[in-house]
Short mmCIF file of N, CA, C and O in Angstrom, two decimals:
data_model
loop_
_atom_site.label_atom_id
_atom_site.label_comp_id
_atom_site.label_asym_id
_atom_site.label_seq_id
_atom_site.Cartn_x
_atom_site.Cartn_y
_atom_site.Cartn_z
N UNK A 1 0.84 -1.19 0.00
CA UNK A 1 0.00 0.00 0.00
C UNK A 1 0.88 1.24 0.00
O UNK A 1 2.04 1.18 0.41
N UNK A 2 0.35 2.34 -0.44
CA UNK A 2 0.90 3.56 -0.41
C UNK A 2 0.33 4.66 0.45
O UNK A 2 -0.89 4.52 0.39
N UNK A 3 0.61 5.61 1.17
CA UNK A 3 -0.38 6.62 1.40
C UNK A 3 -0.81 7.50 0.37
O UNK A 3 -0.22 7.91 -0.63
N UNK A 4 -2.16 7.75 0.87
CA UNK A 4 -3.33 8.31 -0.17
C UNK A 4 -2.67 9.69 -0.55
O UNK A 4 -3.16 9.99 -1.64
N UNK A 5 -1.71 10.75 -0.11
CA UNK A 5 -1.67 11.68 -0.34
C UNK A 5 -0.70 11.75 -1.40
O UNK A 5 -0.61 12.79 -2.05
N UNK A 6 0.22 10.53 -1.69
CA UNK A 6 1.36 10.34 -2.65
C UNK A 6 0.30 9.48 -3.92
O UNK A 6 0.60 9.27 -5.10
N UNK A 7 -1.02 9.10 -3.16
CA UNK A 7 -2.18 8.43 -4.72
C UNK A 7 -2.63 9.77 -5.19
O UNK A 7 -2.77 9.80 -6.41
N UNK A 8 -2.87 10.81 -4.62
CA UNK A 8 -3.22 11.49 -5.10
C UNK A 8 -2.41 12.64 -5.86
O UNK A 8 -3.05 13.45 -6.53
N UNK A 9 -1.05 12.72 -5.77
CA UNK A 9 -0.59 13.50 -6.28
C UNK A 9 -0.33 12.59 -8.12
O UNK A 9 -0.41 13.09 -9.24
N UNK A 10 -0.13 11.64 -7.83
CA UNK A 10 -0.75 10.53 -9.07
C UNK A 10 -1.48 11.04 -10.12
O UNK A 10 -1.11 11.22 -11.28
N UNK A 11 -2.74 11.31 -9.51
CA UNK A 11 -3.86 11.92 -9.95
C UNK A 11 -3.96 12.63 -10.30
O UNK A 11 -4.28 12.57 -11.49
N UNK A 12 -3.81 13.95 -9.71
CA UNK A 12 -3.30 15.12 -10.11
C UNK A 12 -2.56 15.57 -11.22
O UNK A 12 -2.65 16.61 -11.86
N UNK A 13 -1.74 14.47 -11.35
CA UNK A 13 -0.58 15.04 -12.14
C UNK A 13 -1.21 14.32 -13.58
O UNK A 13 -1.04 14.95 -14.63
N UNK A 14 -2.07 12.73 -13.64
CA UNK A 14 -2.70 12.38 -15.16
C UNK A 14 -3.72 13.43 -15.07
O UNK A 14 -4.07 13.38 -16.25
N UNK A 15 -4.59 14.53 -14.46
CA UNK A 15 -5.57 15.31 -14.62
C UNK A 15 -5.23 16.40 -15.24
O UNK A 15 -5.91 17.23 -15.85
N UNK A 16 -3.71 16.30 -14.94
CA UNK A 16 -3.36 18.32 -15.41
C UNK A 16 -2.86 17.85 -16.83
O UNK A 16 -2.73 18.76 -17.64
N UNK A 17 -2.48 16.28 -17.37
CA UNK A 17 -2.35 16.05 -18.86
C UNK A 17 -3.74 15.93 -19.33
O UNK A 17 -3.84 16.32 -20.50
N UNK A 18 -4.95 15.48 -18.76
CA UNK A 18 -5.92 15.12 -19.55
C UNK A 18 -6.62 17.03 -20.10
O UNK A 18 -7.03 17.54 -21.14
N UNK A 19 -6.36 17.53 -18.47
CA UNK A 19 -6.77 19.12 -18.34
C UNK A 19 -6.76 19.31 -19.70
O UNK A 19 -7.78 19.59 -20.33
N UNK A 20 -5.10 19.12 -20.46
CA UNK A 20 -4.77 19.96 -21.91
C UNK A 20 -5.26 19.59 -22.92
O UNK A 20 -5.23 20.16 -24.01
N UNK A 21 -6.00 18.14 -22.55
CA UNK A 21 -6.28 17.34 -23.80
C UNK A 21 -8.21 17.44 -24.23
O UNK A 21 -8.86 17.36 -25.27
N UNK A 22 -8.60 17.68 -22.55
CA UNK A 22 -10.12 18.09 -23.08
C UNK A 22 -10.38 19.53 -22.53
O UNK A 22 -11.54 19.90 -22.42
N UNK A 23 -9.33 20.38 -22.18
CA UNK A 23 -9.77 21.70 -21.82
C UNK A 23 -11.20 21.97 -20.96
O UNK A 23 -11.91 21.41 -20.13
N UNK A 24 -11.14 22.93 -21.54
CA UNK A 24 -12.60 23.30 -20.67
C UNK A 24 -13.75 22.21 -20.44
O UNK A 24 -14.76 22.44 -19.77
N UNK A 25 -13.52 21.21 -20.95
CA UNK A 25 -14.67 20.21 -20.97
C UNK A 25 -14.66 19.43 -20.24
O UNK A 25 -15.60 18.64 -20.22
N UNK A 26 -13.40 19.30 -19.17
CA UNK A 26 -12.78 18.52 -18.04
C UNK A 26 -12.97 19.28 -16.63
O UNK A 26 -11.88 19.71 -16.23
N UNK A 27 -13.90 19.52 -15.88
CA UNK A 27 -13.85 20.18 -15.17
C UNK A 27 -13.89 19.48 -13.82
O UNK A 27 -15.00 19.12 -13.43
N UNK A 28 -12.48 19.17 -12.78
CA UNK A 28 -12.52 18.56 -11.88
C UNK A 28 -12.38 19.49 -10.36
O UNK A 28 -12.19 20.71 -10.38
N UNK A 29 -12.52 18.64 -8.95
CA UNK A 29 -12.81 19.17 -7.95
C UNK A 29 -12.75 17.88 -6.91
O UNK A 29 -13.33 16.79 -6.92
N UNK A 30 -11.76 18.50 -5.98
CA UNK A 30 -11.42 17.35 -4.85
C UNK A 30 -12.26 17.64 -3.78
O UNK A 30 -12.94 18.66 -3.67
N UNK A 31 -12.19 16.64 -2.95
CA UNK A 31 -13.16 16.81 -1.76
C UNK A 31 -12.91 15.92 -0.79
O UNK A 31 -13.71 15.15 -0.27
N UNK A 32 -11.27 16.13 -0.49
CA UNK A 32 -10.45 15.16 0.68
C UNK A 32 -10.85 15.50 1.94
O UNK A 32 -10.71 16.70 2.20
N UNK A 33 -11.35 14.73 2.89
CA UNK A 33 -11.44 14.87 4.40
C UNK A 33 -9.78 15.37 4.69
O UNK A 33 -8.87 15.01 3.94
N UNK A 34 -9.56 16.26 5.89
CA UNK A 34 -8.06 16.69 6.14
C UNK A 34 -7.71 15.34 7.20
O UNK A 34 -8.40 14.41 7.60
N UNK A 35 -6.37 15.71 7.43
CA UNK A 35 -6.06 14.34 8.27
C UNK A 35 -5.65 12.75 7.31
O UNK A 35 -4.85 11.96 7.80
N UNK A 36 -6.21 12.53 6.17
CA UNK A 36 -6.09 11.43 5.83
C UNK A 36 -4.90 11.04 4.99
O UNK A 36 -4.82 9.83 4.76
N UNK A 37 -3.60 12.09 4.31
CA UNK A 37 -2.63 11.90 3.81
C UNK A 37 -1.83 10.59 3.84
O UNK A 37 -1.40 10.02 2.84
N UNK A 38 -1.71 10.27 4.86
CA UNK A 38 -0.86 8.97 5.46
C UNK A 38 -1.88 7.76 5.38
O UNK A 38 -1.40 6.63 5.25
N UNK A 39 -3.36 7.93 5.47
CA UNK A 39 -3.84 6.83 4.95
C UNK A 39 -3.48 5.67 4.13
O UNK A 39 -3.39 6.07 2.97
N UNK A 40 -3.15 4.03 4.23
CA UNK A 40 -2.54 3.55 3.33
C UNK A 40 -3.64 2.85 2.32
O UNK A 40 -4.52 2.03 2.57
N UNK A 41 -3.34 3.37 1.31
CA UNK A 41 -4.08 2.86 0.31
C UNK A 41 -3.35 1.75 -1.13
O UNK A 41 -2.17 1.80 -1.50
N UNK A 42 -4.29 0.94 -1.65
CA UNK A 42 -3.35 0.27 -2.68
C UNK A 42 -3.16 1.21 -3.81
O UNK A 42 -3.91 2.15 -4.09
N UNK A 43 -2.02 0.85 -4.47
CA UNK A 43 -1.24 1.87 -5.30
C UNK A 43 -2.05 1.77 -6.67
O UNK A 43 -2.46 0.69 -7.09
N UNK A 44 -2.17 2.53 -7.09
CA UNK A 44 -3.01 3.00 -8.72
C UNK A 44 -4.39 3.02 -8.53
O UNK A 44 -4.97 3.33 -9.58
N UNK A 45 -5.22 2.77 -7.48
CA UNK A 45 -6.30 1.92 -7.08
C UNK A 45 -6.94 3.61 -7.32
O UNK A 45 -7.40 3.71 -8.45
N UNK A 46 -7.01 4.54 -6.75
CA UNK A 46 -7.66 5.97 -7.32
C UNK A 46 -7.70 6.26 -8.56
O UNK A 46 -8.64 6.72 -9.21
N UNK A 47 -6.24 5.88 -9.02
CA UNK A 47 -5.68 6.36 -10.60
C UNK A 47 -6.66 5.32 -11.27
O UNK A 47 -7.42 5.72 -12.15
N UNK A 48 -6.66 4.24 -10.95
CA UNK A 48 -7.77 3.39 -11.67
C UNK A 48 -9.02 4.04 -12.01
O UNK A 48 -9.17 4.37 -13.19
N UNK A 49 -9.79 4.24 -11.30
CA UNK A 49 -11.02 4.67 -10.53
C UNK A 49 -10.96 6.22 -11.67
O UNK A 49 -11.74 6.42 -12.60
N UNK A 50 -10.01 6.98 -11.30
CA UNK A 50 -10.04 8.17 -12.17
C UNK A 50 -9.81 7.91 -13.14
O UNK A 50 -10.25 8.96 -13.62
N UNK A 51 -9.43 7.35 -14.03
CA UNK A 51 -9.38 7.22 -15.32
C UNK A 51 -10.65 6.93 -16.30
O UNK A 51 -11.05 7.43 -17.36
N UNK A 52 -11.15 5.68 -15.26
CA UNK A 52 -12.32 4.95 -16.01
C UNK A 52 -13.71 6.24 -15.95
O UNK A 52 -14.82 6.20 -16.48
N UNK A 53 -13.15 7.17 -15.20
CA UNK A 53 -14.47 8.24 -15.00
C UNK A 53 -13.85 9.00 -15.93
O UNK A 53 -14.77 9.34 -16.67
N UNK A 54 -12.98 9.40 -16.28
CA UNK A 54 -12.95 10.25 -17.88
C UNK A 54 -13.21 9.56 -18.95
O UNK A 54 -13.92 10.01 -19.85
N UNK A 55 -12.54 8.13 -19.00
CA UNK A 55 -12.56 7.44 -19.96
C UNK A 55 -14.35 7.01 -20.34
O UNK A 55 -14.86 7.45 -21.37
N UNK A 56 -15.05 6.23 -19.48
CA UNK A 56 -16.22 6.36 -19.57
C UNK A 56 -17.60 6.99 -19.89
O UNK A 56 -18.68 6.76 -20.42
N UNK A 57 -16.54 8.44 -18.89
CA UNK A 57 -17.64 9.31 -18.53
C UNK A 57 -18.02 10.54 -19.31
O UNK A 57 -18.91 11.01 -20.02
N UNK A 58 -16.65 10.86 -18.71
CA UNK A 58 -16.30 12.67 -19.58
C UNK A 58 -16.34 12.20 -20.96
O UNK A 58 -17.21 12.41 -21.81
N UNK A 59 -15.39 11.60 -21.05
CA UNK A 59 -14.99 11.68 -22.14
C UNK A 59 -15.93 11.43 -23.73
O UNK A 59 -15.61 11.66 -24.89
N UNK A 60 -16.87 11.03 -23.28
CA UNK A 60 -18.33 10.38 -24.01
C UNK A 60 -19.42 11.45 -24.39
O UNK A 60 -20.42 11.31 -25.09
N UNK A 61 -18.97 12.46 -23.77
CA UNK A 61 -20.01 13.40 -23.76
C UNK A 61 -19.13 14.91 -24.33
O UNK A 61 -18.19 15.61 -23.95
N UNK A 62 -20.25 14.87 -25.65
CA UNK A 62 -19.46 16.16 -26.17
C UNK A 62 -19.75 17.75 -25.58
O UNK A 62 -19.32 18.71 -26.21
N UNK A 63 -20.41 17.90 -24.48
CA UNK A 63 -20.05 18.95 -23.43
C UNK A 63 -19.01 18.46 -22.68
O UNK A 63 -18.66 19.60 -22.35
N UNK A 64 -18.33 17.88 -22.22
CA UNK A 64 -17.47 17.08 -21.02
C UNK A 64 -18.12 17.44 -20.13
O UNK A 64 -19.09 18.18 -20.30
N UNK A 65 -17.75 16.99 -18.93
CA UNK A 65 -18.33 17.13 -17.51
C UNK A 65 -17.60 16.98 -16.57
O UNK A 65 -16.42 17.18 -16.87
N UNK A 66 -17.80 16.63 -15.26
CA UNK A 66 -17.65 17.47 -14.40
C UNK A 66 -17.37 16.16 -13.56
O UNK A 66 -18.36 15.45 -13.39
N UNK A 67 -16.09 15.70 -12.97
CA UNK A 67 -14.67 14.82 -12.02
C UNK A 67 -15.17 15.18 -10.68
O UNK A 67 -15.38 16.38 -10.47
N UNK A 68 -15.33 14.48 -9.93
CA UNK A 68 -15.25 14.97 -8.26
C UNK A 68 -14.16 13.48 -7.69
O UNK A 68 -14.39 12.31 -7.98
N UNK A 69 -13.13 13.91 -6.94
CA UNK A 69 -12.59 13.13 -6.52
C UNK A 69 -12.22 12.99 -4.56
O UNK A 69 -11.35 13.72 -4.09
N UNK A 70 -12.90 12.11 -3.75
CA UNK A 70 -13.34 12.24 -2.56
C UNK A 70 -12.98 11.35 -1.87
O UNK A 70 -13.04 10.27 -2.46
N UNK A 71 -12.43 11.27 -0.34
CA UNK A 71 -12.02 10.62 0.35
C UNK A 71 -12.41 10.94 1.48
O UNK A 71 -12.38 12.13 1.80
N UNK A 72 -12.92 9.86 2.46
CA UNK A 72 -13.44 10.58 4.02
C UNK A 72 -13.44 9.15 5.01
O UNK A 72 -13.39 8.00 4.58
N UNK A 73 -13.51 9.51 6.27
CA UNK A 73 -13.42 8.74 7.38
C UNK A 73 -14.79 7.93 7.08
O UNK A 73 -15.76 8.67 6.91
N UNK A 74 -14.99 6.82 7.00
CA UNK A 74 -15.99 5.67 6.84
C UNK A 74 -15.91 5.27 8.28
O UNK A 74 -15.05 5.65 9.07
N UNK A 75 -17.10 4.29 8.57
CA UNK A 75 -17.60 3.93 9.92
C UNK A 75 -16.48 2.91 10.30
O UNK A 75 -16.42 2.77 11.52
N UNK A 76 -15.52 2.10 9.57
CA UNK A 76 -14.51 1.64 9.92
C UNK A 76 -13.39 1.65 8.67
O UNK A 76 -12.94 0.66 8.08
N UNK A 77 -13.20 2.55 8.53
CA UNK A 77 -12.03 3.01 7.78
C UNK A 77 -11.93 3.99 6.92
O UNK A 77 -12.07 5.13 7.37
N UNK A 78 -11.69 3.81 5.61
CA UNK A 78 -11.24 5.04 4.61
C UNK A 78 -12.54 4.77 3.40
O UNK A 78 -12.80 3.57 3.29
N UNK A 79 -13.22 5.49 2.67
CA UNK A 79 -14.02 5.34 2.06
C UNK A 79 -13.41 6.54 0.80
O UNK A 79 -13.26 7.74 1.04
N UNK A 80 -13.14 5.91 -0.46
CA UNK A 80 -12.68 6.16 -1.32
C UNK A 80 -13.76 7.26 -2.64
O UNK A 80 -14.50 6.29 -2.83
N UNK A 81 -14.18 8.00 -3.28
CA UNK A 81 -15.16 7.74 -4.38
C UNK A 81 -14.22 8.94 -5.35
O UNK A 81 -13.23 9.62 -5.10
N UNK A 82 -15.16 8.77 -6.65
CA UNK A 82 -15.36 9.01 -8.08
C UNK A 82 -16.62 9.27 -8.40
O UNK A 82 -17.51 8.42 -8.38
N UNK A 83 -16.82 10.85 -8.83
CA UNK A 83 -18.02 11.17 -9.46
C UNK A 83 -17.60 11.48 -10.56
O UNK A 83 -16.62 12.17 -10.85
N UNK A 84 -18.49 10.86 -11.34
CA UNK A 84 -18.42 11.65 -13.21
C UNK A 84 -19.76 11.75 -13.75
O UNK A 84 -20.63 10.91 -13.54
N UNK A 85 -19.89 12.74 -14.41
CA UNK A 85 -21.05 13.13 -15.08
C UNK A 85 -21.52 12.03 -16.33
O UNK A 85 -20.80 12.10 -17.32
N UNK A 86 -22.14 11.47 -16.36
CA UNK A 86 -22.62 10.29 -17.30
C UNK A 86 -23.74 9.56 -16.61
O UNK A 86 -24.45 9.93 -15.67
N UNK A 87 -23.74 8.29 -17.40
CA UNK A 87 -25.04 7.54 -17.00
C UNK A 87 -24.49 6.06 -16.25
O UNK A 87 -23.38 5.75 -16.68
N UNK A 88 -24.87 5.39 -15.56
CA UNK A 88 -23.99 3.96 -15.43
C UNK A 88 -24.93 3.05 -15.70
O UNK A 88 -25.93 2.96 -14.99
N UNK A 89 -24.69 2.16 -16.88
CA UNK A 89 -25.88 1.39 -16.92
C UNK A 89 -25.05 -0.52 -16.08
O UNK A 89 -23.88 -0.84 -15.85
N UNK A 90 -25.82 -0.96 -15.97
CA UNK A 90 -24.83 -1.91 -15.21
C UNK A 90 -25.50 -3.05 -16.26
O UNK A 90 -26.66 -3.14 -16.67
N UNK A 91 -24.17 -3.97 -16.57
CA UNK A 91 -24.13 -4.92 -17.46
C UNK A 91 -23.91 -4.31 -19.02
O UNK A 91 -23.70 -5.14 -19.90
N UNK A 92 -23.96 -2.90 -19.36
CA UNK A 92 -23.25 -2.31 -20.00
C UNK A 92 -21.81 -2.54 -20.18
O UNK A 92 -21.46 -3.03 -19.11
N UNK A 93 -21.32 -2.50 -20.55
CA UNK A 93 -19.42 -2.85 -21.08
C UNK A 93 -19.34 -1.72 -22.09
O UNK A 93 -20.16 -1.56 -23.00
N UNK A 94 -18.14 -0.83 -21.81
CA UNK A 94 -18.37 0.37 -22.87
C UNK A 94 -16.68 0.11 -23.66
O UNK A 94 -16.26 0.72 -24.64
N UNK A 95 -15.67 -1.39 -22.59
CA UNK A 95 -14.60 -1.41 -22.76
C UNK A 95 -14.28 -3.06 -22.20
O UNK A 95 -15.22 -3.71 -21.74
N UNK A 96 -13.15 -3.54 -22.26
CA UNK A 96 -13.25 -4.68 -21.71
C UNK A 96 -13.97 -5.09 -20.22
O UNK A 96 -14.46 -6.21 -20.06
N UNK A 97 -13.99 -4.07 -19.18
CA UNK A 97 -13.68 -4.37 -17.76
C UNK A 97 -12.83 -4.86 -17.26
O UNK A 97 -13.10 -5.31 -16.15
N UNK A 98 -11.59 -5.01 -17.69
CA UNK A 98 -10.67 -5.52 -17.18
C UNK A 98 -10.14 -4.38 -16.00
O UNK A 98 -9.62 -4.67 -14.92
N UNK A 99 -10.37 -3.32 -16.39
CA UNK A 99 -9.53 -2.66 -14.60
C UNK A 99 -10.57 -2.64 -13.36
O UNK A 99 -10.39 -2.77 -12.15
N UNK A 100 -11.46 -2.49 -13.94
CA UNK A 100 -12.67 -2.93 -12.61
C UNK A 100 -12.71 -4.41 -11.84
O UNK A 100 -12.78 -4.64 -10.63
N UNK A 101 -12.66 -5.18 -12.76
CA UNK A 101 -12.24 -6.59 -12.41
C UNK A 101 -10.56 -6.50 -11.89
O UNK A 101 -10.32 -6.88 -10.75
N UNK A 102 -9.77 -6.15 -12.50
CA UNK A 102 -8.48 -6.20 -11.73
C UNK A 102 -8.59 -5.61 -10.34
O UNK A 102 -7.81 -6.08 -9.52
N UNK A 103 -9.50 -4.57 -9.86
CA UNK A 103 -9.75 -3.44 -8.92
C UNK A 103 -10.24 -4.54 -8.15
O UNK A 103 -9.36 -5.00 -7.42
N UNK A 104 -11.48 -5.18 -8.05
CA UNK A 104 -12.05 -6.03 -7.31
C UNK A 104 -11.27 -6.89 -6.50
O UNK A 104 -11.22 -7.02 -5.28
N UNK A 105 -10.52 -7.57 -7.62
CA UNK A 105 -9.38 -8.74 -7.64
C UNK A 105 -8.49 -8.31 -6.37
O UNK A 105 -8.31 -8.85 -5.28
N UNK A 106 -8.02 -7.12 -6.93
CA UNK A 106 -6.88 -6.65 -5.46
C UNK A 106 -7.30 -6.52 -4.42
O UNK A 106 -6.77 -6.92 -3.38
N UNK A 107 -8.31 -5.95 -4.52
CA UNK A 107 -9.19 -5.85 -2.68
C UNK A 107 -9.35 -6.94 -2.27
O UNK A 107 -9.24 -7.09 -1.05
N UNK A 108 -9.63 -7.99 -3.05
CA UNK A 108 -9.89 -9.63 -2.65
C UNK A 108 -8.23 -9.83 -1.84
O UNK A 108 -7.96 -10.11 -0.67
N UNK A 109 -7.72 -9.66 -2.53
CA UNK A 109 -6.42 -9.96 -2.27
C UNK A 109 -5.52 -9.33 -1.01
O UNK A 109 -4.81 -9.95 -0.22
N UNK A 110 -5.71 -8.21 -1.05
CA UNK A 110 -5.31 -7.23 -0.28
C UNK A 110 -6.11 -7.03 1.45
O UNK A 110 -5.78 -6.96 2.64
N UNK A 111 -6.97 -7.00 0.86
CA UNK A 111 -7.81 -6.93 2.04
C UNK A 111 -9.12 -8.52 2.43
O UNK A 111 -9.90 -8.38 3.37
N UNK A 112 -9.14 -9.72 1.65
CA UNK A 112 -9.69 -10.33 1.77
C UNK A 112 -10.99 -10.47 2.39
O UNK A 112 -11.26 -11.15 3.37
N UNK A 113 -11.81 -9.70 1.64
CA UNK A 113 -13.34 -9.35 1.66
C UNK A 113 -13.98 -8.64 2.89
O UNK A 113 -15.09 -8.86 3.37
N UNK A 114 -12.67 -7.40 3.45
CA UNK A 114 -13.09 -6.73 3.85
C UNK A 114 -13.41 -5.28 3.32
O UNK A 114 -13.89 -4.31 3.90
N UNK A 115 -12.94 -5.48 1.93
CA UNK A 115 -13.21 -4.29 1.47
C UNK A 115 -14.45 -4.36 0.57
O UNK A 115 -15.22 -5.32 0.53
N UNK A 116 -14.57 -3.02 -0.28
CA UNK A 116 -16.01 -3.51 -0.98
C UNK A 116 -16.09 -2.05 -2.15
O UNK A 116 -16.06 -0.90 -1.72
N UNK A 117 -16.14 -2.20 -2.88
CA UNK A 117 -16.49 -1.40 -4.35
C UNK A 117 -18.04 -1.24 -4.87
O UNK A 117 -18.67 -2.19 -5.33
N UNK A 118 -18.48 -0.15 -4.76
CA UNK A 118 -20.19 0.12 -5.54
C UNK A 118 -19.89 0.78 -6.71
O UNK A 118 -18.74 1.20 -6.60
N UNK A 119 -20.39 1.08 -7.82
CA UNK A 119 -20.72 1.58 -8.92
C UNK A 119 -22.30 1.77 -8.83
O UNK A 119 -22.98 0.92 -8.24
N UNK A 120 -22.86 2.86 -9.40
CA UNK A 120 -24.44 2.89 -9.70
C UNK A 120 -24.56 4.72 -9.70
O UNK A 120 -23.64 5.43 -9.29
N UNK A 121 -25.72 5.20 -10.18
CA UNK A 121 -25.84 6.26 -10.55
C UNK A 121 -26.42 6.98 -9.02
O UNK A 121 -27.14 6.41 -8.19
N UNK A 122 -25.93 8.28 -8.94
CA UNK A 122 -26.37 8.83 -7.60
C UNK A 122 -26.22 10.22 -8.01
O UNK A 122 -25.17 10.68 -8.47
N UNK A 123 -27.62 11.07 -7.78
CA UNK A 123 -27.88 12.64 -7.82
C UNK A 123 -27.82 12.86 -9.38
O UNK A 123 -27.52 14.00 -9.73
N UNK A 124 -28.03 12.07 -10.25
CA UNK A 124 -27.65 12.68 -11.97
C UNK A 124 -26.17 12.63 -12.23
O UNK A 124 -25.83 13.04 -13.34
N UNK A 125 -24.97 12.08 -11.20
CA UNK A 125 -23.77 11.07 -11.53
C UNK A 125 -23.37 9.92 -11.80
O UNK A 125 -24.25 9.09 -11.55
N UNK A 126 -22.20 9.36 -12.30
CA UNK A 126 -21.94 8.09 -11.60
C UNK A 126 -21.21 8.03 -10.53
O UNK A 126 -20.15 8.64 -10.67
N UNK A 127 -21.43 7.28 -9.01
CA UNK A 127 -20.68 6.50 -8.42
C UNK A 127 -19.70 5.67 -8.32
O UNK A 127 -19.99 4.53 -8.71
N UNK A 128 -18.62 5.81 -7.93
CA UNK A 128 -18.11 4.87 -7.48
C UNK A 128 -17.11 4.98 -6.59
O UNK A 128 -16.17 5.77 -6.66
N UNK A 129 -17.42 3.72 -5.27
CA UNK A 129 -16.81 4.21 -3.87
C UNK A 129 -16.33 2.50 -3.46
O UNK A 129 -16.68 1.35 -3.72
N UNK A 130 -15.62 3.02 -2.91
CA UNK A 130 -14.53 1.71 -2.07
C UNK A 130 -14.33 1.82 -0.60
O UNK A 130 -13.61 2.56 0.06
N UNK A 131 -14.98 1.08 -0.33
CA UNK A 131 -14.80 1.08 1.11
C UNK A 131 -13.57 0.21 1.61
O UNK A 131 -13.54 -1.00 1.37
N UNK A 132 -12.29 0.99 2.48
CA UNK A 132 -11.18 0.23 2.72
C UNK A 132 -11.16 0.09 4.25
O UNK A 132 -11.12 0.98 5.09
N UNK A 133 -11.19 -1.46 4.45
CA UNK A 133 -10.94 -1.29 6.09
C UNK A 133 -10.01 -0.51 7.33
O UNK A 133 -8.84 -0.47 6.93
N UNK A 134 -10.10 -0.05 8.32
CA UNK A 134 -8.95 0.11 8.95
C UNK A 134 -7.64 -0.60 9.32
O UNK A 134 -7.79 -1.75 9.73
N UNK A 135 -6.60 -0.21 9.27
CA UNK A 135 -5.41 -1.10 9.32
C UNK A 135 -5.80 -1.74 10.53
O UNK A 135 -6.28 -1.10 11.47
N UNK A 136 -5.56 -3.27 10.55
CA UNK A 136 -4.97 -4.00 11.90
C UNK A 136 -4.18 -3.41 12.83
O UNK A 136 -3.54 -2.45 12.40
N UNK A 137 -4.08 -3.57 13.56
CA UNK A 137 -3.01 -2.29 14.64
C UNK A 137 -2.58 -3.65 15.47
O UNK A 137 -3.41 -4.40 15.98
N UNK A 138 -1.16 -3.85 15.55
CA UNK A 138 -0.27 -4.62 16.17
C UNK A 138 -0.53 -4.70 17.61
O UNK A 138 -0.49 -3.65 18.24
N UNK A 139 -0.79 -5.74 18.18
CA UNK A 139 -1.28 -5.58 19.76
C UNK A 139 0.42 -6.06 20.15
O UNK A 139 0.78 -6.15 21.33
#
């Protein structure tokens, strides 16, 4: 795992290339709880998540739209999300699924089904949030 504040500079930095590539039609906005920098999170696992919301989302729509990228204290741990302006139809495939399925895969792995991933449409967005457990703490 990495901390979230070194995932997000990740992010940041593919947003300010996509910035040049859809201009004004890319319009993003963070919405980090403070405190959570050091959070450990798995590595690309946001960058995942952000991509597939331009790639999906923005990017599909010849107004572009509108990125929210969010992180906050969950009832036992870190709760991850991705808003993009689009539709989510489920059982839709707009691409292989292979990074959503790889995404799943690692949490299986990583966290062995304590973690948990939603997708589905919420407020006239799409969703999508990861719920990551709290670290074990060494007794």
């Amino acid at each position: 795992t990495v901390p979230l504040g070194e995932e997000l500079d990740i992010v940041k930095n593919y947003l300010a290339l996509e910035a040049m590539r859809y201009e004004e039609r890319l319009r993003v906005r963070f919405e980090v709880e403070e405190g959570l920098d050091r959070e450990q999170v798995p590595p690309m696992l946001l960058q995942t998540l952000v991509e597939n919301a331009v790639k999906h989302g923005v990017a599909r729509l010849p107004q572009g739209g509108e990125l929210v990228i969010g992180a906050h204290r969950g009832l036992d741990g870190v709760v991850l999300s991705v808003r993009n302006s689009g539709h989510y139809e489920p059982g839709q495939v707009n691409g292989t699924g292979i990074g959503l399925r790889n995404t799943r895969r690692r949490l299986e792995l990583i966290y062995g089904g304590k973690a948990s991933m939603r997708i589905g449409n919420h407020a006239g967005m799409v969703l999508t949030e990861v719920e990551l457990p709290a670290p074990i703490e060494n007794a």
